[in-house]
Amino acid sequence: MGLHRVVEPAGVLPQAAWRLDARPEIAPNEVRIRVERLNLDAASFRQLWEKHGGDGDAVRAEVLQIVSARGKMQNPVTGSGGMLIGTVEQAGRRSPLGLQAGERVATLVSLTLTPLVILDGLARWDGRSEQVPCDGYAILFARSIVAVLPADLDPQLSLAVLDVCGAPALTARVVSRYVADRQRAGDPTPVRVAVIGGAGKSGSLSLAAARRAGAARTVGVVPVVAERDALAAVGLADSVALADARDPVALSTAVTTALGAPADVTVVCVDVPGCEHGAVLATADGGTVVFFSMATSFAAAALGAEGLAADVTMLVGNGYVPGHAEFALGLLRSESGVRALFEARLAAD
């Protein structure tokens, strides 16, 4: 689990640690990766971007400072990090990950618990995008999760998908249970799904996953006209609604109007805080809200649901569902709308 890499405070797991030991020498059950690209999570990048007023040099400087001070990439404000791709340099003889030197891989665990050293000062990154070309190394533990990069996809595209692959897998699991329960009960009521932030990476994958799992009606909610038009053009949702997710009444009204009723499942994929109450209000009694955003305040979500007397189940998307990487990559390959949105995003970056 990497406990031996924790420098301070003693006794906590690597994700909760303030500082990790990132020396390159590996234990017999560790793996060292030569890093070629980081993918900062959306909430962390947005926070840094807004803090520095869009000054890419300042964003780059702060990322370097965080990694140098902490031995890992963990934004001290959002608590989140991202993930990386690189090449296996050395695998310990007792590592259970099954990796061989020379394999190109993507880590499926957060940078917040991954020992990391940056060697090139991020000289090739302008601080203006979530994807960060870099030279450095990272250490994986026996309990780390990793995927060998597929040969048929551009590595940057794979990185973008694998960064959020937990979202569509959990969405599919939740939606399929609602569908199955209603079928067993002989209930003809359609399963309705709302995805808040439907034009983003995790949002577009979640819309495709919900439809594949049997959702009869889906709506993607976006904050601006450009995202509405982009999502509508690729046909991933039955309808697209324009609303500020931080406005609870506006969000609830948009979802209910689009679906004809509150959502059975609401998936929150936005990268800004303050969307908890709207998501709860947009969800039917007996429904489920799945929070995938690292900008979520779980205290606000719980207390908001209590204050609204909302009988909803709230799930924290933890980023891991068995088979999540293969499922997400399969959606990218088979859903042209998903691929179109991802490729447009990479081109913009």
Short mmCIF file of C-alpha atoms in Angstrom, two decimals:
data_model
loop_
_atom_site.label_atom_id
_atom_site.label_comp_id
_atom_site.label_asym_id
_atom_site.label_seq_id
_atom_site.Cartn_x
_atom_site.Cartn_y
_atom_site.Cartn_z
CA MET A 1 0.00 0.00 0.00
CA GLY A 2 3.03 2.28 0.06
CA LEU A 3 3.14 2.94 3.82
CA HIS A 4 6.94 2.83 3.74
CA ARG A 5 6.91 5.85 1.39
CA VAL A 6 5.04 8.09 3.84
CA VAL A 7 7.34 10.75 5.32
CA GLU A 8 4.77 12.77 7.24
CA PRO A 9 2.55 12.43 9.11
CA ALA A 10 3.43 8.94 10.26
CA GLY A 11 0.78 6.23 10.23
CA VAL A 12 -1.41 7.46 7.38
CA LEU A 13 -1.83 5.99 3.91
CA PRO A 14 -0.01 7.72 1.00
CA GLN A 15 -3.08 9.59 -0.23
CA ALA A 16 -3.57 11.27 3.15
CA ALA A 17 0.12 12.00 3.66
CA TRP A 18 1.47 15.51 3.42
CA ARG A 19 4.78 14.31 1.97
CA LEU A 20 6.02 11.11 0.32
CA ASP A 21 9.50 9.67 -0.20
CA ALA A 22 9.96 9.77 -3.98
CA ARG A 23 13.48 8.38 -4.25
CA PRO A 24 13.97 6.28 -7.42
CA GLU A 25 15.20 3.08 -5.77
CA ILE A 26 12.35 0.58 -5.69
CA ALA A 27 11.36 -2.09 -3.20
CA PRO A 28 10.88 -5.65 -4.50
CA ASN A 29 7.10 -5.12 -4.84
CA GLU A 30 7.28 -1.69 -6.51
CA VAL A 31 7.51 -0.48 -10.12
CA ARG A 32 9.26 2.65 -11.42
CA ILE A 33 7.68 4.46 -14.37
CA ARG A 34 9.47 6.94 -16.60
CA VAL A 35 6.81 9.62 -16.94
CA GLU A 36 6.01 11.24 -20.27
CA ARG A 37 2.71 13.00 -19.55
CA LEU A 38 0.55 13.94 -16.58
CA ASN A 39 -3.19 14.55 -16.73
CA LEU A 40 -4.27 16.98 -14.02
CA ASP A 41 -7.83 16.38 -12.86
CA ALA A 42 -10.32 18.99 -14.02
CA ALA A 43 -11.17 20.42 -10.60
CA SER A 44 -7.51 20.89 -9.68
CA PHE A 45 -6.59 22.52 -12.99
CA ARG A 46 -9.58 24.87 -12.85
CA GLN A 47 -8.68 25.95 -9.32
CA LEU A 48 -5.08 26.69 -10.31
CA TRP A 49 -6.15 28.45 -13.51
CA GLU A 50 -8.62 30.70 -11.71
CA LYS A 51 -6.25 31.37 -8.82
CA HIS A 52 -3.58 32.66 -11.20
CA GLY A 53 -5.94 34.48 -13.53
CA GLY A 54 -5.05 32.38 -16.56
CA ASP A 55 -1.30 32.95 -16.16
CA GLY A 56 0.15 29.68 -17.49
CA ASP A 57 3.64 30.39 -16.17
CA ALA A 58 2.26 30.81 -12.67
CA VAL A 59 0.23 27.61 -12.97
CA ARG A 60 3.33 25.71 -14.08
CA ALA A 61 5.38 27.16 -11.22
CA GLU A 62 2.81 26.11 -8.64
CA VAL A 63 2.58 22.57 -9.97
CA LEU A 64 6.36 22.29 -9.76
CA GLN A 65 6.30 23.67 -6.22
CA ILE A 66 3.61 21.21 -5.12
CA VAL A 67 5.44 18.18 -6.52
CA SER A 68 8.77 19.30 -5.10
CA ALA A 69 7.38 19.94 -1.63
CA ARG A 70 5.09 16.92 -1.36
CA GLY A 71 6.76 14.23 -3.44
CA LYS A 72 3.46 13.82 -5.30
CA MET A 73 0.93 15.95 -7.19
CA GLN A 74 -1.86 16.83 -4.77
CA ASN A 75 -3.53 20.22 -5.04
CA PRO A 76 -3.74 21.48 -1.44
CA VAL A 77 -7.03 23.28 -2.13
CA THR A 78 -9.00 20.59 -3.99
CA GLY A 79 -7.12 17.63 -2.53
CA SER A 80 -7.05 16.04 -5.98
CA GLY A 81 -4.33 15.22 -8.49
CA GLY A 82 -4.85 13.31 -11.74
CA MET A 83 -2.94 10.44 -13.35
CA LEU A 84 -0.09 9.80 -15.79
CA ILE A 85 1.27 7.80 -18.69
CA GLY A 86 4.82 6.59 -19.14
CA THR A 87 7.09 3.61 -19.74
CA VAL A 88 8.03 0.92 -17.26
CA GLU A 89 11.69 1.37 -16.33
CA GLN A 90 11.99 -1.31 -13.68
CA ALA A 91 9.64 -3.79 -12.06
CA GLY A 92 10.50 -5.33 -8.71
CA ARG A 93 10.78 -9.11 -8.61
CA ARG A 94 7.79 -9.40 -6.25
CA SER A 95 5.53 -6.84 -7.93
CA PRO A 96 2.07 -8.36 -8.56
CA LEU A 97 1.24 -5.89 -11.36
CA GLY A 98 2.64 -8.12 -14.11
CA LEU A 99 4.52 -5.31 -15.86
CA GLN A 100 7.64 -5.62 -17.96
CA ALA A 101 10.34 -3.04 -18.66
CA GLY A 102 9.54 -1.11 -21.85
CA GLU A 103 5.73 -1.35 -21.62
CA ARG A 104 3.83 1.92 -22.04
CA VAL A 105 1.22 2.26 -19.33
CA ALA A 106 -1.34 4.57 -17.78
CA THR A 107 -1.76 4.67 -14.03
CA LEU A 108 -5.34 4.23 -12.84
CA VAL A 109 -4.60 5.50 -9.35
CA SER A 110 -4.46 9.14 -8.37
CA LEU A 111 -1.33 11.26 -8.43
CA THR A 112 -2.31 12.18 -4.86
CA LEU A 113 -0.84 8.88 -3.67
CA THR A 114 1.84 8.31 -6.34
CA PRO A 115 5.45 9.25 -5.50
CA LEU A 116 6.55 11.59 -8.30
CA VAL A 117 9.65 13.52 -9.33
CA ILE A 118 9.75 15.98 -12.25
CA LEU A 119 13.16 16.29 -13.90
CA ASP A 120 12.64 18.77 -16.75
CA GLY A 121 10.99 21.69 -14.94
CA LEU A 122 7.90 21.13 -17.16
CA ALA A 123 9.73 23.04 -19.88
CA ARG A 124 7.40 21.73 -22.61
CA TRP A 125 4.17 22.74 -20.83
CA ASP A 126 2.65 26.21 -21.12
CA GLY A 127 0.40 25.77 -18.08
CA ARG A 128 -2.75 26.18 -20.19
CA SER A 129 -4.08 22.62 -20.44
CA GLU A 130 -4.84 19.66 -18.20
CA GLN A 131 -2.40 17.44 -20.10
CA VAL A 132 1.17 18.09 -19.03
CA PRO A 133 4.12 16.79 -21.09
CA CYS A 134 7.02 16.12 -18.77
CA ASP A 135 10.08 14.03 -18.03
CA GLY A 136 10.33 12.42 -14.63
CA TYR A 137 9.61 9.22 -12.77
CA ALA A 138 6.89 7.81 -10.56
CA ILE A 139 6.58 4.82 -8.24
CA LEU A 140 3.73 2.29 -8.20
CA PHE A 141 2.91 0.05 -5.25
CA ALA A 142 1.65 -3.52 -5.11
CA ARG A 143 -1.93 -2.23 -4.65
CA SER A 144 -1.68 0.30 -7.48
CA ILE A 145 -3.84 -0.08 -10.58
CA VAL A 146 -2.35 0.30 -14.04
CA ALA A 147 -3.30 -0.37 -17.66
CA VAL A 148 -1.06 -1.10 -20.62
CA LEU A 149 -1.82 1.53 -23.27
CA PRO A 150 -3.77 0.13 -26.25
CA ALA A 151 -1.87 0.11 -29.54
CA ASP A 152 -4.86 1.29 -31.58
CA LEU A 153 -5.37 4.63 -29.81
CA ASP A 154 -3.33 7.80 -29.55
CA PRO A 155 -1.70 7.86 -26.08
CA GLN A 156 -3.10 11.32 -25.33
CA LEU A 157 -6.59 10.10 -26.18
CA SER A 158 -6.14 7.03 -23.99
CA LEU A 159 -4.88 9.21 -21.14
CA ALA A 160 -7.92 11.47 -21.34
CA VAL A 161 -10.31 8.50 -21.25
CA LEU A 162 -8.53 6.53 -18.55
CA ASP A 163 -8.40 9.60 -16.33
CA VAL A 164 -12.18 9.35 -15.85
CA CYS A 165 -12.87 5.68 -16.56
CA GLY A 166 -14.50 5.07 -13.18
CA ALA A 167 -17.42 7.35 -14.04
CA PRO A 168 -19.04 5.42 -16.91
CA ALA A 169 -18.49 2.06 -15.21
CA LEU A 170 -20.28 3.10 -12.02
CA THR A 171 -23.00 4.90 -13.98
CA ALA A 172 -23.68 1.71 -15.93
CA ARG A 173 -23.80 -0.33 -12.72
CA VAL A 174 -26.29 2.01 -11.02
CA VAL A 175 -28.54 2.45 -14.06
CA SER A 176 -28.62 -1.26 -14.86
CA ARG A 177 -29.81 -2.02 -11.33
CA TYR A 178 -32.70 0.42 -11.68
CA VAL A 179 -33.63 -1.13 -15.02
CA ALA A 180 -33.44 -4.67 -13.65
CA ASP A 181 -35.45 -3.83 -10.53
CA ARG A 182 -38.27 -2.33 -12.58
CA GLN A 183 -38.31 -5.23 -14.98
CA ARG A 184 -38.58 -7.71 -12.10
CA ALA A 185 -41.41 -5.68 -10.56
CA GLY A 186 -43.23 -5.38 -13.88
CA ASP A 187 -42.98 -1.61 -13.57
CA PRO A 188 -43.13 0.03 -17.01
CA THR A 189 -41.90 3.39 -15.71
CA PRO A 190 -38.87 4.44 -17.79
CA VAL A 191 -35.52 4.96 -16.07
CA ARG A 192 -34.52 8.59 -16.43
CA VAL A 193 -30.91 9.76 -16.13
CA ALA A 194 -29.46 13.28 -15.89
CA VAL A 195 -25.74 13.94 -16.35
CA ILE A 196 -24.61 17.31 -15.05
CA GLY A 197 -21.62 18.39 -17.12
CA GLY A 198 -22.63 16.13 -19.98
CA ALA A 199 -20.24 17.58 -22.57
CA GLY A 200 -17.10 16.92 -20.51
CA LYS A 201 -14.91 13.82 -20.39
CA SER A 202 -16.62 11.91 -17.61
CA GLY A 203 -20.01 13.35 -18.55
CA SER A 204 -20.00 12.23 -22.17
CA LEU A 205 -18.82 8.74 -21.22
CA SER A 206 -21.50 8.55 -18.52
CA LEU A 207 -24.24 9.49 -20.98
CA ALA A 208 -23.13 6.73 -23.34
CA ALA A 209 -22.91 4.28 -20.44
CA ALA A 210 -26.39 5.16 -19.16
CA ARG A 211 -27.95 4.58 -22.56
CA ARG A 212 -26.11 1.28 -22.99
CA ALA A 213 -27.30 0.18 -19.51
CA GLY A 214 -30.92 0.66 -20.52
CA ALA A 215 -31.84 4.21 -19.56
CA ALA A 216 -34.98 5.12 -21.49
CA ARG A 217 -34.51 8.85 -21.28
CA THR A 218 -31.30 10.87 -20.78
CA VAL A 219 -30.49 14.55 -20.50
CA GLY A 220 -27.08 16.19 -20.54
CA VAL A 221 -26.92 19.49 -18.66
CA VAL A 222 -24.30 22.05 -19.70
CA PRO A 223 -23.61 25.66 -18.67
CA VAL A 224 -22.91 27.40 -21.98
CA VAL A 225 -24.33 27.48 -25.51
CA ALA A 226 -21.16 26.16 -27.15
CA GLU A 227 -21.26 23.00 -25.03
CA ARG A 228 -24.99 22.61 -25.65
CA ASP A 229 -24.46 22.74 -29.40
CA ALA A 230 -21.48 20.35 -29.27
CA LEU A 231 -23.33 17.78 -27.18
CA ALA A 232 -26.51 18.03 -29.24
CA ALA A 233 -24.54 17.54 -32.46
CA VAL A 234 -23.13 14.16 -31.41
CA GLY A 235 -26.45 12.72 -30.20
CA LEU A 236 -25.28 11.16 -26.94
CA ALA A 237 -28.31 12.41 -24.98
CA ASP A 238 -32.01 12.41 -25.79
CA SER A 239 -32.05 16.08 -24.87
CA VAL A 240 -29.56 18.75 -23.85
CA ALA A 241 -30.43 21.40 -21.26
CA LEU A 242 -28.72 24.71 -20.61
CA ALA A 243 -28.45 25.56 -16.90
CA ASP A 244 -26.01 26.75 -14.26
CA ALA A 245 -25.58 23.74 -11.97
CA ARG A 246 -24.87 26.10 -9.06
CA ASP A 247 -28.46 27.40 -9.26
CA PRO A 248 -30.52 24.64 -7.57
CA VAL A 249 -33.93 25.71 -8.83
CA ALA A 250 -32.74 26.36 -12.38
CA LEU A 251 -30.97 23.01 -12.53
CA SER A 252 -33.94 21.10 -11.12
CA THR A 253 -36.32 22.85 -13.51
CA ALA A 254 -34.10 22.12 -16.52
CA VAL A 255 -33.80 18.41 -15.67
CA THR A 256 -37.49 17.92 -14.86
CA THR A 257 -38.58 19.75 -18.00
CA ALA A 258 -36.27 17.74 -20.23
CA LEU A 259 -37.11 14.34 -18.71
CA GLY A 260 -40.77 14.96 -17.92
CA ALA A 261 -40.04 14.08 -14.26
CA PRO A 262 -37.13 14.25 -11.83
CA ALA A 263 -34.22 11.96 -12.65
CA ASP A 264 -33.95 8.47 -11.18
CA VAL A 265 -30.18 8.76 -11.45
CA THR A 266 -28.28 12.05 -11.46
CA VAL A 267 -24.58 11.93 -12.28
CA VAL A 268 -22.53 14.99 -11.31
CA CYS A 269 -19.45 15.49 -13.49
CA VAL A 270 -18.81 19.22 -13.14
CA ASP A 271 -15.50 20.73 -12.01
CA VAL A 272 -16.87 23.66 -9.98
CA PRO A 273 -18.13 23.70 -6.37
CA GLY A 274 -21.68 24.47 -5.30
CA CYS A 275 -23.64 21.97 -7.42
CA GLU A 276 -24.71 19.62 -4.63
CA HIS A 277 -28.14 21.05 -3.79
CA GLY A 278 -29.26 21.31 -7.41
CA ALA A 279 -28.33 17.68 -8.04
CA VAL A 280 -30.34 16.54 -5.02
CA LEU A 281 -33.32 18.69 -6.00
CA ALA A 282 -33.27 17.30 -9.55
CA THR A 283 -33.48 13.69 -8.33
CA ALA A 284 -36.67 11.77 -7.61
CA ASP A 285 -37.43 10.31 -4.18
CA GLY A 286 -35.85 6.89 -4.11
CA GLY A 287 -33.33 8.01 -6.70
CA THR A 288 -29.54 8.10 -6.64
CA VAL A 289 -27.04 10.93 -7.03
CA VAL A 290 -23.54 9.91 -8.10
CA PHE A 291 -20.87 12.54 -7.39
CA PHE A 292 -17.79 12.26 -9.60
CA SER A 293 -16.57 15.81 -9.17
CA MET A 294 -13.59 16.44 -6.90
CA ALA A 295 -15.09 19.89 -6.33
CA THR A 296 -17.98 18.32 -4.39
CA SER A 297 -18.55 19.21 -0.75
CA PHE A 298 -19.92 16.03 0.71
CA ALA A 299 -21.01 17.85 3.86
CA ALA A 300 -23.05 20.24 1.71
CA ALA A 301 -24.55 17.29 -0.17
CA ALA A 302 -25.56 15.40 2.97
CA LEU A 303 -26.88 18.40 4.87
CA GLY A 304 -28.60 19.77 1.78
CA ALA A 305 -30.46 16.51 1.22
CA GLU A 306 -31.51 16.49 4.85
CA GLY A 307 -32.71 20.08 4.65
CA LEU A 308 -34.75 19.31 1.54
CA ALA A 309 -36.21 16.13 3.09
CA ALA A 310 -34.92 14.34 0.00
CA ASP A 311 -35.01 10.54 0.11
CA VAL A 312 -32.04 9.98 -2.19
CA THR A 313 -29.02 7.72 -2.06
CA MET A 314 -25.74 9.57 -2.59
CA LEU A 315 -22.68 7.76 -3.93
CA VAL A 316 -19.09 8.90 -4.04
CA GLY A 317 -17.50 7.88 -7.32
CA ASN A 318 -14.16 6.54 -6.10
CA GLY A 319 -12.67 6.05 -9.57
CA TYR A 320 -12.45 2.27 -9.40
CA VAL A 321 -14.89 -0.34 -10.63
CA PRO A 322 -13.60 -3.75 -11.80
CA GLY A 323 -13.12 -3.62 -15.57
CA HIS A 324 -13.51 0.15 -15.72
CA ALA A 325 -10.59 0.80 -18.08
CA GLU A 326 -11.71 -1.71 -20.68
CA PHE A 327 -15.32 -0.51 -20.44
CA ALA A 328 -14.40 3.15 -21.00
CA LEU A 329 -12.05 2.41 -23.88
CA GLY A 330 -14.77 0.25 -25.42
CA LEU A 331 -17.19 3.18 -25.29
CA LEU A 332 -14.62 5.40 -26.98
CA ARG A 333 -14.15 2.89 -29.77
CA SER A 334 -17.84 2.16 -30.32
CA GLU A 335 -19.51 5.52 -29.68
CA SER A 336 -18.63 8.02 -32.38
CA GLY A 337 -20.14 10.87 -30.36
CA VAL A 338 -17.87 10.19 -27.40
CA ARG A 339 -14.82 10.05 -29.61
CA ALA A 340 -15.77 13.27 -31.40
CA LEU A 341 -16.05 15.19 -28.11
CA PHE A 342 -12.74 13.82 -26.79
CA GLU A 343 -10.86 14.58 -29.99
CA ALA A 344 -12.30 18.11 -30.12
CA ARG A 345 -11.22 18.67 -26.52
CA LEU A 346 -7.68 17.48 -27.22
CA ALA A 347 -7.47 19.66 -30.32
CA ALA A 348 -8.58 22.69 -28.28
CA ASP A 349 -5.97 21.93 -25.61
#
